[in-house]
Short mmCIF file of C-alpha atoms and ligand atoms in Angstrom, two decimals:
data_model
loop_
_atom_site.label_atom_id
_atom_site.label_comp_id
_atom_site.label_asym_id
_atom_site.label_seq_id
_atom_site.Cartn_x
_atom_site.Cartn_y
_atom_site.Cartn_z
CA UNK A 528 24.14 2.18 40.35
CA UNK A 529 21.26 -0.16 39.62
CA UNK A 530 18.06 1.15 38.02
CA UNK A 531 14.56 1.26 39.23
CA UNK A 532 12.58 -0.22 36.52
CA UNK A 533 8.91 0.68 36.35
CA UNK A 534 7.71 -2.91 35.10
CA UNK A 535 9.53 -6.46 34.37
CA UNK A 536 7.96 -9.23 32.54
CA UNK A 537 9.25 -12.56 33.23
CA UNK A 538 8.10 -16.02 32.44
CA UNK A 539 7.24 -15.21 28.76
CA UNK A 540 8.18 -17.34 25.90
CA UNK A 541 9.00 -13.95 23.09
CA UNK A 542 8.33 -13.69 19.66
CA UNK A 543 10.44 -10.15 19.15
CA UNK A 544 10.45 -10.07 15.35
CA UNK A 545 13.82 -8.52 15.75
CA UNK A 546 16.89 -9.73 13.91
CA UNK A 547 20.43 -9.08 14.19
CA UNK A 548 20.60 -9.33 10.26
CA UNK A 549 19.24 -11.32 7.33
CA UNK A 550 20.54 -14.52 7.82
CA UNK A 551 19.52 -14.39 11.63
CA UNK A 552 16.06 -13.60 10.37
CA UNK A 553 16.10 -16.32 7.83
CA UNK A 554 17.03 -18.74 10.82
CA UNK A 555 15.03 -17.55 13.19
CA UNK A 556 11.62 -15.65 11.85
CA UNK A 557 9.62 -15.04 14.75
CA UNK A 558 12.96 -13.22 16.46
CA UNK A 559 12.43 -16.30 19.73
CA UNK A 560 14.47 -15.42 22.11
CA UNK A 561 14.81 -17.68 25.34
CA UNK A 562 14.35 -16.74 28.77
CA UNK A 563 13.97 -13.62 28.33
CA UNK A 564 13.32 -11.01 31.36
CA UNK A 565 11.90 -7.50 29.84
CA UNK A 566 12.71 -4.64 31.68
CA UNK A 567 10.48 -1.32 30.88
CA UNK A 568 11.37 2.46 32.30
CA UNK A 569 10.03 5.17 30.85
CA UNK A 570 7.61 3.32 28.32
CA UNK A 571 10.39 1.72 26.73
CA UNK A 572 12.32 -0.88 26.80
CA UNK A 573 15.60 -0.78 28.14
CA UNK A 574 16.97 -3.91 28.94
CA UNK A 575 16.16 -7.60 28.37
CA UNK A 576 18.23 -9.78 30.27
CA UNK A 577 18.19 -13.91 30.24
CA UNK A 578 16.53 -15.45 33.14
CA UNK A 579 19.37 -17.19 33.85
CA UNK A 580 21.68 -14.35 34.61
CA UNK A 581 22.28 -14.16 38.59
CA UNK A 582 22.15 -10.87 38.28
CA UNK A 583 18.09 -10.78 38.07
CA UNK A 584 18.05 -11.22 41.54
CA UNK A 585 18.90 -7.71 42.46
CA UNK A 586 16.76 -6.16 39.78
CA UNK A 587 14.24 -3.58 41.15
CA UNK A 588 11.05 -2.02 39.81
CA UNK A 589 7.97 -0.81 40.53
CA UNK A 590 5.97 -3.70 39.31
CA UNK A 591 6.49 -6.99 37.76
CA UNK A 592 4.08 -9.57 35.37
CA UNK A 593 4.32 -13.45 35.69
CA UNK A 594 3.31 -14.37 32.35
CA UNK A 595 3.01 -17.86 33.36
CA UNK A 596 4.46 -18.86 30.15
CA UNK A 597 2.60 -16.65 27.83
CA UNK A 598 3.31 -15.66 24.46
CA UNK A 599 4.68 -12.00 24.08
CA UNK A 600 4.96 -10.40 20.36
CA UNK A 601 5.26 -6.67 19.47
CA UNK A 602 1.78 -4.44 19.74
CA UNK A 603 -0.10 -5.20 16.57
CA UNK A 604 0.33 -2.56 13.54
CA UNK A 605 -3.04 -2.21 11.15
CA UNK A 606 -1.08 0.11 8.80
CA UNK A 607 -3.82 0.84 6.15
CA UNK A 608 -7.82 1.04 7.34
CA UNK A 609 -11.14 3.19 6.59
CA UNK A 610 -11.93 2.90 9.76
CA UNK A 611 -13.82 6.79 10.31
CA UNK A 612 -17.38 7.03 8.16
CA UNK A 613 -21.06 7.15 9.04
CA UNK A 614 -23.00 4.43 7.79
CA UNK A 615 -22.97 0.71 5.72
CA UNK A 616 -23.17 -0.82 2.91
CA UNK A 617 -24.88 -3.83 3.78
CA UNK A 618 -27.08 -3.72 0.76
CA UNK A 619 -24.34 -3.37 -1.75
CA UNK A 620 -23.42 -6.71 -0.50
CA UNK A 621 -26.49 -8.01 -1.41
CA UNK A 622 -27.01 -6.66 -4.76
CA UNK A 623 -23.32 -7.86 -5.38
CA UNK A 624 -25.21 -11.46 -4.02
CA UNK A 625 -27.71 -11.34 -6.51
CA UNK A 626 -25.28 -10.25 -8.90
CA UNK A 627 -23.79 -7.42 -9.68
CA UNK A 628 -20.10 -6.36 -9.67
CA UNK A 629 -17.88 -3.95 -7.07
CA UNK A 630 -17.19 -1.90 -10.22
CA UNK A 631 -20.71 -1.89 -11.52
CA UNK A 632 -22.38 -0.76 -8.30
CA UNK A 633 -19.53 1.80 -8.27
CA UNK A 634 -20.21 3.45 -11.06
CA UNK A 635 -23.87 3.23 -11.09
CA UNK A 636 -23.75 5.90 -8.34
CA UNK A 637 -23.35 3.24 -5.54
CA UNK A 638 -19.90 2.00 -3.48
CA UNK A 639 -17.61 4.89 -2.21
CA UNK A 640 -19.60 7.86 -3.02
CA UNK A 641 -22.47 6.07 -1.14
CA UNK A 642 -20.48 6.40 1.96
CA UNK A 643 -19.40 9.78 1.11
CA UNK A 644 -23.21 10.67 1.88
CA UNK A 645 -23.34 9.10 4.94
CA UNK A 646 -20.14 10.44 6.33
CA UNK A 647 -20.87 14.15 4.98
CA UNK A 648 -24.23 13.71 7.00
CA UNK A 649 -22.90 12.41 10.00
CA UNK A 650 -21.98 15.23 12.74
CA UNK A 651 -18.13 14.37 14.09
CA UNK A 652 -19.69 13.38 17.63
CA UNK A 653 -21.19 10.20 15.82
CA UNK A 654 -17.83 9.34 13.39
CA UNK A 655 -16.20 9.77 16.76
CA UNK A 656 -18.73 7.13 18.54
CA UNK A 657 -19.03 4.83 15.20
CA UNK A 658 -15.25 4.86 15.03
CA UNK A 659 -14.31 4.14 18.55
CA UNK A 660 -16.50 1.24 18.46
CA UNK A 661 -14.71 0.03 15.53
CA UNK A 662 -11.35 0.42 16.54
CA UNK A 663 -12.28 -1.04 20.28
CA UNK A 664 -12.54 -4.27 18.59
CA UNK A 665 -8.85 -3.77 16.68
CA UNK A 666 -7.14 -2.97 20.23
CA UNK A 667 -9.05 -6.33 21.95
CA UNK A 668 -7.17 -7.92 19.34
CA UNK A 669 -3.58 -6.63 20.41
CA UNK A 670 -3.75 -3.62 17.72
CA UNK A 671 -1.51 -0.93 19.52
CA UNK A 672 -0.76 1.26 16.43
CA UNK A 673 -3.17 2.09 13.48
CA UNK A 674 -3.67 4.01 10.41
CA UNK A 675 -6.74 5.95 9.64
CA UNK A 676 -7.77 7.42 5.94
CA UNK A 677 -10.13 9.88 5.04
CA UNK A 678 -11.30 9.85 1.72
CA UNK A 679 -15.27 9.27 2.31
CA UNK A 680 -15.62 13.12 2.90
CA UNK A 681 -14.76 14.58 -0.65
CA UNK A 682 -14.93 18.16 0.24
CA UNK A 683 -12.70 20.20 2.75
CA UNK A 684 -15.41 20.49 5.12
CA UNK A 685 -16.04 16.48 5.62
CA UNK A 686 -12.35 15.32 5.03
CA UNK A 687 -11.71 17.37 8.07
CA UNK A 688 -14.20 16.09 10.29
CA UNK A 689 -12.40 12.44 9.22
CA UNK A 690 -8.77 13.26 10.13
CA UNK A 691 -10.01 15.44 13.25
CA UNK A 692 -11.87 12.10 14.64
CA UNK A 693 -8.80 10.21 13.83
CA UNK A 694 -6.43 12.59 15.60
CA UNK A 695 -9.11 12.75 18.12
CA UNK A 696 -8.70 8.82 18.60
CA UNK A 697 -4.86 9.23 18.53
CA UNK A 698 -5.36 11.43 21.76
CA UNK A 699 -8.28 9.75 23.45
CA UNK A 700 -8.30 5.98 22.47
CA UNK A 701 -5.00 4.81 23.84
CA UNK A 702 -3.42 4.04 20.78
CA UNK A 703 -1.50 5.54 18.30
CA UNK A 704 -3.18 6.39 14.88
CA UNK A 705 -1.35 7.71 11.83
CA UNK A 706 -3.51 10.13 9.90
CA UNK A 707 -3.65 9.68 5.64
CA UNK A 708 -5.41 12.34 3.92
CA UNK A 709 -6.90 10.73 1.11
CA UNK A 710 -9.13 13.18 -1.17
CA UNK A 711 -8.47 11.10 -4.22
CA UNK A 712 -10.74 8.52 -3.30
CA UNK A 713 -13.15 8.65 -5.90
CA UNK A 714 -14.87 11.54 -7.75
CA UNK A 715 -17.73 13.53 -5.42
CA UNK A 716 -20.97 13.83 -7.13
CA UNK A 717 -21.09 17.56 -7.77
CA UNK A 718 -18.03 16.88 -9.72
CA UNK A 719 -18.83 14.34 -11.66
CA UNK A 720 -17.14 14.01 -15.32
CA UNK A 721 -14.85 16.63 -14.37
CA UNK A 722 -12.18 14.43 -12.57
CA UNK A 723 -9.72 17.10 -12.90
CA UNK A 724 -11.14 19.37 -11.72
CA UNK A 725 -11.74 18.07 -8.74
CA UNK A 726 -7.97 16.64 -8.40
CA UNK A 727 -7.40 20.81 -8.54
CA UNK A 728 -9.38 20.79 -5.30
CA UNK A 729 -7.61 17.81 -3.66
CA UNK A 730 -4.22 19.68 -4.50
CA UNK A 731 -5.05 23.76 -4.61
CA UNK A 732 -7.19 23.77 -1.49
CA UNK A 733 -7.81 20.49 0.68
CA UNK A 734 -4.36 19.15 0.95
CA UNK A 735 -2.80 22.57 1.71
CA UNK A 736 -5.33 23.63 4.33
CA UNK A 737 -5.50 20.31 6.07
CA UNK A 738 -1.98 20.02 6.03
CA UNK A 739 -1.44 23.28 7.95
CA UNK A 740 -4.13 22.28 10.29
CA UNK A 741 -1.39 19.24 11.18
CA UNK A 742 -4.05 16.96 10.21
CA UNK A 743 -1.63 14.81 7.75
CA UNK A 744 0.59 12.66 8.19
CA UNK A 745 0.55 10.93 4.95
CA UNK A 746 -1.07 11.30 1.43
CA UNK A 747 -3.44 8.36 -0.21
CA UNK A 748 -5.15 8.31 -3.49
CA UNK A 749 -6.91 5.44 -5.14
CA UNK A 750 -5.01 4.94 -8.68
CA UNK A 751 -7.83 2.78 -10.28
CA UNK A 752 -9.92 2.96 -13.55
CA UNK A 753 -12.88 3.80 -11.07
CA UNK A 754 -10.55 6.25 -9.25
CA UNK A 755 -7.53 8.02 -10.79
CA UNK A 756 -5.34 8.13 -13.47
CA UNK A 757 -1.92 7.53 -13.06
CA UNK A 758 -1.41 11.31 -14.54
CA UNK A 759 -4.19 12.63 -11.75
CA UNK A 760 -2.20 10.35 -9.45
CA UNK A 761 1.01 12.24 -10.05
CA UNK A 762 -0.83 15.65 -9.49
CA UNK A 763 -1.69 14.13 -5.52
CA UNK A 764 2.06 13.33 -5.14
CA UNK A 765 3.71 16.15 -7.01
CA UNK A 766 2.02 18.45 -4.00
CA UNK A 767 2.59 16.45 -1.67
CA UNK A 768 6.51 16.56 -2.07
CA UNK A 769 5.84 20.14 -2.40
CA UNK A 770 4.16 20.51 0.83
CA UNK A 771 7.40 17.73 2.27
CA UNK A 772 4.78 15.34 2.80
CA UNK A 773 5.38 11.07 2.36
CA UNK A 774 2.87 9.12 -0.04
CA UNK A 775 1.30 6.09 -0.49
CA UNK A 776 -1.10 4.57 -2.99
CA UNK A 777 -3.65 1.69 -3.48
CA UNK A 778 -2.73 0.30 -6.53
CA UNK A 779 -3.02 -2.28 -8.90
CA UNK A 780 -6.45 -3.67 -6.98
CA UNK A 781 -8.72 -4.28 -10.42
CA UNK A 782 -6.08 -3.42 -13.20
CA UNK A 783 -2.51 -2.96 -13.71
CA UNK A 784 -2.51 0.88 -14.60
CA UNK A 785 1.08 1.24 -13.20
CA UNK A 786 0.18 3.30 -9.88
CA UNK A 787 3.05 1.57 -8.11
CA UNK A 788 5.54 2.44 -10.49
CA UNK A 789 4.39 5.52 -10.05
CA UNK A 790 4.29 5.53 -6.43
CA UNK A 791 7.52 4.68 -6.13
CA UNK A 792 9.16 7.28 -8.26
CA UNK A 793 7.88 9.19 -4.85
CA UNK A 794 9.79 7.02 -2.47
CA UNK A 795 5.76 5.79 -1.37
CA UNK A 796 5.91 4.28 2.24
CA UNK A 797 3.65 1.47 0.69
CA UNK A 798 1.62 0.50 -2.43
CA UNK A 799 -1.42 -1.35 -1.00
CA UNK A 800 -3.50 -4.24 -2.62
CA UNK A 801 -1.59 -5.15 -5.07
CA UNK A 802 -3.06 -8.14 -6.82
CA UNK A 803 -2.36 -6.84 -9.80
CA UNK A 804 0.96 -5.88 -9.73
CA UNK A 805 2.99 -6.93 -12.95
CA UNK A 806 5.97 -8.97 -11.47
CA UNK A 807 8.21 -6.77 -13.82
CA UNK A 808 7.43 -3.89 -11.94
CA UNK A 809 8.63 -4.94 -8.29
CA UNK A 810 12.07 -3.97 -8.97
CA UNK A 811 10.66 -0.21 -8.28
CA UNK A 812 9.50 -1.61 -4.67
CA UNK A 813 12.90 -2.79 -4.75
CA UNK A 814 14.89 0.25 -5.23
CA UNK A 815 12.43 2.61 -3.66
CA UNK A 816 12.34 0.19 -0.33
CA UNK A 817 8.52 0.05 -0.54
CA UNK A 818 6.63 -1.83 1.41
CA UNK A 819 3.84 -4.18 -0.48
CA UNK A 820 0.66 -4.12 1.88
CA UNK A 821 -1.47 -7.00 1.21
CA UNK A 822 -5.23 -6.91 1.82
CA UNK A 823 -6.57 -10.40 1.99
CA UNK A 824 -10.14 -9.12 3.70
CA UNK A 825 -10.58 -7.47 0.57
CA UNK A 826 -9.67 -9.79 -2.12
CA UNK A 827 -11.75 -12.06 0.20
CA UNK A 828 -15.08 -9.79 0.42
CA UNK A 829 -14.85 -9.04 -3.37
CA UNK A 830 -14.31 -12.91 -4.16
CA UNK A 831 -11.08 -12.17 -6.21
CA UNK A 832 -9.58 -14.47 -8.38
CA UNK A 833 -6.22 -12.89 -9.08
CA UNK A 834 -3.32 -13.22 -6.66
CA UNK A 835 -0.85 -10.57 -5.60
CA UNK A 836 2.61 -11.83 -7.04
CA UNK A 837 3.86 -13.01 -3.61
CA UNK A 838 6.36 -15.46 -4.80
CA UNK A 839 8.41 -12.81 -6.66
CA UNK A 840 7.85 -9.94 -3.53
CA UNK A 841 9.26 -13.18 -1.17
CA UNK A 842 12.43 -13.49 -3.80
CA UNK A 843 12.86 -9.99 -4.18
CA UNK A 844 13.17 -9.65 -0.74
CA UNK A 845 10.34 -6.80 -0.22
CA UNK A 846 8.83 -5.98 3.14
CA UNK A 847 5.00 -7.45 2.87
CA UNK A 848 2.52 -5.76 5.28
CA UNK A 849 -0.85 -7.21 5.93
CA UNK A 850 -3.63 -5.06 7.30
CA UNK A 851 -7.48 -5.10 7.46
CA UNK A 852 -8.34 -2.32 5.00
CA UNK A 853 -11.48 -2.16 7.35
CA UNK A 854 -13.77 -0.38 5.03
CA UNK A 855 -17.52 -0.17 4.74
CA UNK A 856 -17.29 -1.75 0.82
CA UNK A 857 -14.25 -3.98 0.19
CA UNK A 858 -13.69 -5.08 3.31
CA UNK A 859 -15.69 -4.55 6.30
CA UNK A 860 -13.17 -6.34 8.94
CA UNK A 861 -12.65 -5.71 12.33
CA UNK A 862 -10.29 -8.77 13.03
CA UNK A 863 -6.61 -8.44 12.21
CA UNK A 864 -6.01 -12.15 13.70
CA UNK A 865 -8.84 -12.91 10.46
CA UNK A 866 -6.71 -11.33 8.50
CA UNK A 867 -3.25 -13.37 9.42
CA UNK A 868 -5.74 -16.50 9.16
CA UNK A 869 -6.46 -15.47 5.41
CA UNK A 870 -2.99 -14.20 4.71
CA UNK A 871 -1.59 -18.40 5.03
CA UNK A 872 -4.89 -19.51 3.57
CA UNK A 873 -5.55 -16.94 0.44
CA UNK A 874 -1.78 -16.14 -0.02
CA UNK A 875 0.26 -18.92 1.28
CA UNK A 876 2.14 -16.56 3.65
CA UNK A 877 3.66 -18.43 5.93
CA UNK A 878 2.42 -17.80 9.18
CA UNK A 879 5.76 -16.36 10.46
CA UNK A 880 5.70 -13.63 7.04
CA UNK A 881 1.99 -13.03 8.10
CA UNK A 882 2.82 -12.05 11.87
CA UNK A 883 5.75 -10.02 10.36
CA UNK A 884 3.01 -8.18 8.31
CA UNK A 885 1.55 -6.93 11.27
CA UNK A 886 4.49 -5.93 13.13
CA UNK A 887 7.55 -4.92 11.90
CA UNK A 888 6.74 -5.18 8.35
CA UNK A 889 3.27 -2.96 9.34
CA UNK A 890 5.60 -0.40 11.14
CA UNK A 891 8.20 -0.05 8.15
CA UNK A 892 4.66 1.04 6.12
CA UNK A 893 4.18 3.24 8.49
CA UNK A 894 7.41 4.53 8.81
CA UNK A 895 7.51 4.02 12.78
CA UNK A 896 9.91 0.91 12.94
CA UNK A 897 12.15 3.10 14.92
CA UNK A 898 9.82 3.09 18.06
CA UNK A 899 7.61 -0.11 17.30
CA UNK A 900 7.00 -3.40 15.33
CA UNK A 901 10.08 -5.41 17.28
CA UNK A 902 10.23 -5.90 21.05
CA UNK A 903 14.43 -4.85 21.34
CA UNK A 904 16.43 -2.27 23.69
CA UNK A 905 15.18 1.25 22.90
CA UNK A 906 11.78 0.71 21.13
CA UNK A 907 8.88 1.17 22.67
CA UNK A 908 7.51 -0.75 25.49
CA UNK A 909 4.22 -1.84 23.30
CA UNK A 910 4.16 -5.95 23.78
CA UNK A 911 0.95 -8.20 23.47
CA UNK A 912 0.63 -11.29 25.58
CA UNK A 913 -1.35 -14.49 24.20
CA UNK A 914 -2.60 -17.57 25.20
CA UNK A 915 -1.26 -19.89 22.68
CA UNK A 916 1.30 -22.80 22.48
CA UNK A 917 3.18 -21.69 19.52
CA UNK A 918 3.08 -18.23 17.33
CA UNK A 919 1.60 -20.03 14.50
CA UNK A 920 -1.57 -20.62 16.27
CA UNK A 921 -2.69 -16.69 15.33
CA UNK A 922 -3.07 -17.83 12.06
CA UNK A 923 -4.14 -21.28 12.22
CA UNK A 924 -7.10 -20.34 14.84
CA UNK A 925 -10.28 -19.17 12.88
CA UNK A 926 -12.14 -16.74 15.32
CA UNK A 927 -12.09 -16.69 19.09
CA UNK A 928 -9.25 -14.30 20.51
CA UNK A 929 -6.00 -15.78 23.02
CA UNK A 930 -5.54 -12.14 23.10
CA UNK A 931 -4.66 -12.19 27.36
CA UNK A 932 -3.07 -8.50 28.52
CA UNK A 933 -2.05 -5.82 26.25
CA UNK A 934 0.84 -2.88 27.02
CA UNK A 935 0.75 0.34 25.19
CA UNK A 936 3.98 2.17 25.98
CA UNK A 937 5.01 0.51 29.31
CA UNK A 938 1.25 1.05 30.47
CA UNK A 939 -1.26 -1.86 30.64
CA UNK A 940 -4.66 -0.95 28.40
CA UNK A 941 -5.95 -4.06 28.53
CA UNK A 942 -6.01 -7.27 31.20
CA UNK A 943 -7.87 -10.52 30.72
CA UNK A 944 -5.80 -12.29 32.80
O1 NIG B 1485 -9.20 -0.02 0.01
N1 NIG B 1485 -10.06 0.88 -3.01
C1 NIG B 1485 -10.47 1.91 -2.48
N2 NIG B 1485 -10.80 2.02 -1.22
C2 NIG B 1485 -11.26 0.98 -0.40
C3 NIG B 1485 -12.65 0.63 -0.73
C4 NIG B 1485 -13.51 1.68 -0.30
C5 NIG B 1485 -14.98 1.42 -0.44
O2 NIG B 1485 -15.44 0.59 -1.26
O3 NIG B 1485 -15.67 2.09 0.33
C6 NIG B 1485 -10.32 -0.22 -0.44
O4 NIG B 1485 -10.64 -1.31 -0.87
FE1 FE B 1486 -8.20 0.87 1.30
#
């Protein structure tokens, strides 16, 4: 019996990002496939078929898109942002300008425990407004999955508020958002010099509560000489495999303190930054299967010198994920096609690696590459169409957006066609 489709695409050149295996992948990188017809049911998609095939002809659905020769690639993955807090930090990039350091203005009382004030004064209605805003940029850009942090809150109360606006924006924005609970962002004021103490907090009381609340999905902490030790570090995860939740960790940003090491002694989904990282110590990615997320907005922002070791990830044949790290300090982006721009011009990604790093690559970090990050039978029906001659153009264009129509589980969200 032939099935009623809900939606066909046809007339599409695809960019799947799906592979039959390694060598397939090392022939063909962008996963082209030619001709193909898409066929969605259910918000997935459940067959592709070659427009060549007679058999087309008697397909049936509900509704059908001429792409007109578009470009189709999987929905776009940001897999590690900041994207909830109340206020800026606008003049922390000047006094950087006139010259003072991230790390200086940090511990001088300014950078993340700025924002903590901010975001413990803002009421959730305005994170909520500030935050959809934000992410309303992402999603023009093709973004169909995302992962929020908390971590500017410091305190049950605030961290909260964070992961209920994300979860809020999983429910009401359209998207999908993964939720990281990320207390160990950097030591709140009232417990300053007693870093321990307050890592007590993080595990005894915020990660438990919030956790039963459902509001995790994932644990963060910043493993940094202005965050945490590598011992406070291994506090964070030791409760979180108690309470069965996954981990991940910005590392190696500033200084090579061994956080990923670390990290993935806990099986981490992905150690994030990076730059870093001692070349010794990606055999732990390795084993682990650990996915390096690259943040080239930030090593941009805070004029960084000091390359992530790409070449040896690329030999060592570890997933790298790009993502915006929007952020109010580091990194206040609201472009992922900037960042696949800066991941070929900072990091010499190539631009096929940097489109990987936002799909499939970005959905292995977040540990949804079952459902998304390739456009192949069974995953879900998330697919981007674009206005471009080749794939390589969304990193080789600097601003403006081919972004054309955008389908979030067999539904479209967005038409500019
Ligand atoms: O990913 N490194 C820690 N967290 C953010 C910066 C946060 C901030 O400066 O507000 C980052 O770069
Ligand atoms: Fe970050």
């Amino acid at each position: 019996m032939s099935q009623i489709y809900d939606l066909i695409l046809h007339n599409i050149s695809l960019a799947s990002f799906y592979y039959l295996d390694k060598d397939d992948e090392l022939k063909n990188p962008y996963g082209i496939v030619d001709k193909p017809v898409i066929c969605i049911k259910d918000g997935l998609i459940v067959d592709i078929f070659n427009a060549d095939d007679p058999s087309i002809d008697k397909l049936e659905t509900e509704e059908s898109i001429d792409g007109h020769g578009q470009w189709v690639t999987p929905g776009l993955i940001d897999c590690h942002t900041h994207l909830v807090y109340g206020g800026n930090r606008t003049n922390e990039f000047e006094m950087r300008l006139n010259g003072k350091s991230y790390e200086e203005i940090a511990r001088a009382g300014g950078g993340i425990v700025s924002t903590v004030k901010a975001t413990r004064k803002a009421s959730k209605d305005e994170l909520f407004k500030l935050a959809s805003k934000r992410l309303s940029y992402l999603m023009d850009e093709g973004v169909t999955s995302l992962e929020i942090k908390s971590g500017y809150g410091l305190d049950l109360e605030t961290e909260q508020k964070m992961l209920e606006v994300a979860e809020e924006l999983n429910q009401f924005s359209g998207i999908e958002i993964s939720k990281t609970f990320l207390g160990a962002h950097a030591v709140p004021v009232e417990y300053k010099d007693r870093p321990d103490e307050y890592i007590q907090l993080v595990c005894e009381t915020m990660m438990p509560e919030l956790n039963k609340l459902g509001l995790i999905d994932c644990v963060d902490a910043f493993c940094e000489g202005i965050g945490f030790t590598v011992k406070q570090t291994k506090q964070v995860f030791e409760k979180a495999k108690e309470l069965g939740l996954p981990v991940k960790l910005h590392s190696e940003q500033l200084s090579d303190l061994g956080g990923s090491k670390l990290a993935c002694e806990y099986n981490a989904w992905s150690v994030d930054h990076l730059e870093f990282l001692n070349r010794y110590d990606i055999e732990y990615l390795k084993t682990s299967g650990t996915v390096a997320t690259l943040l080239p907005g930030a090593f941009y922002f805070l004029s960084e010198t000091k390359l992530p070791p790409i070449q040896a990830l690329r030999e060592n044949n570890i997933p790298i994920a790009i993502a915006t790290d929007s952020n109010p300090g580091s990194s206040p982006c609201l472009s992922i096609l900037l960042m696949l721009n800066m991941a070929t011009t900072l990091f010499k990604l190539t631009p096929a690696e940097a489109l990987k790093g936002i799909t499939i690559n970005a959905a292995k970090a977040l540990n949804i590459d079952d459902k998304v990050g390739s456009i192949t039978i069974g995953k879900q029906a998330d697919l981007v169409f674009w206005d471009i001659v080749s794939p390589a153009e969304l990193s080789y264009q600097i601003g403006g957006n081919p972004c054309k129509l955008v389908i979030k589980k067999g539904k479209v969200i967005i038409n500019k066609n």
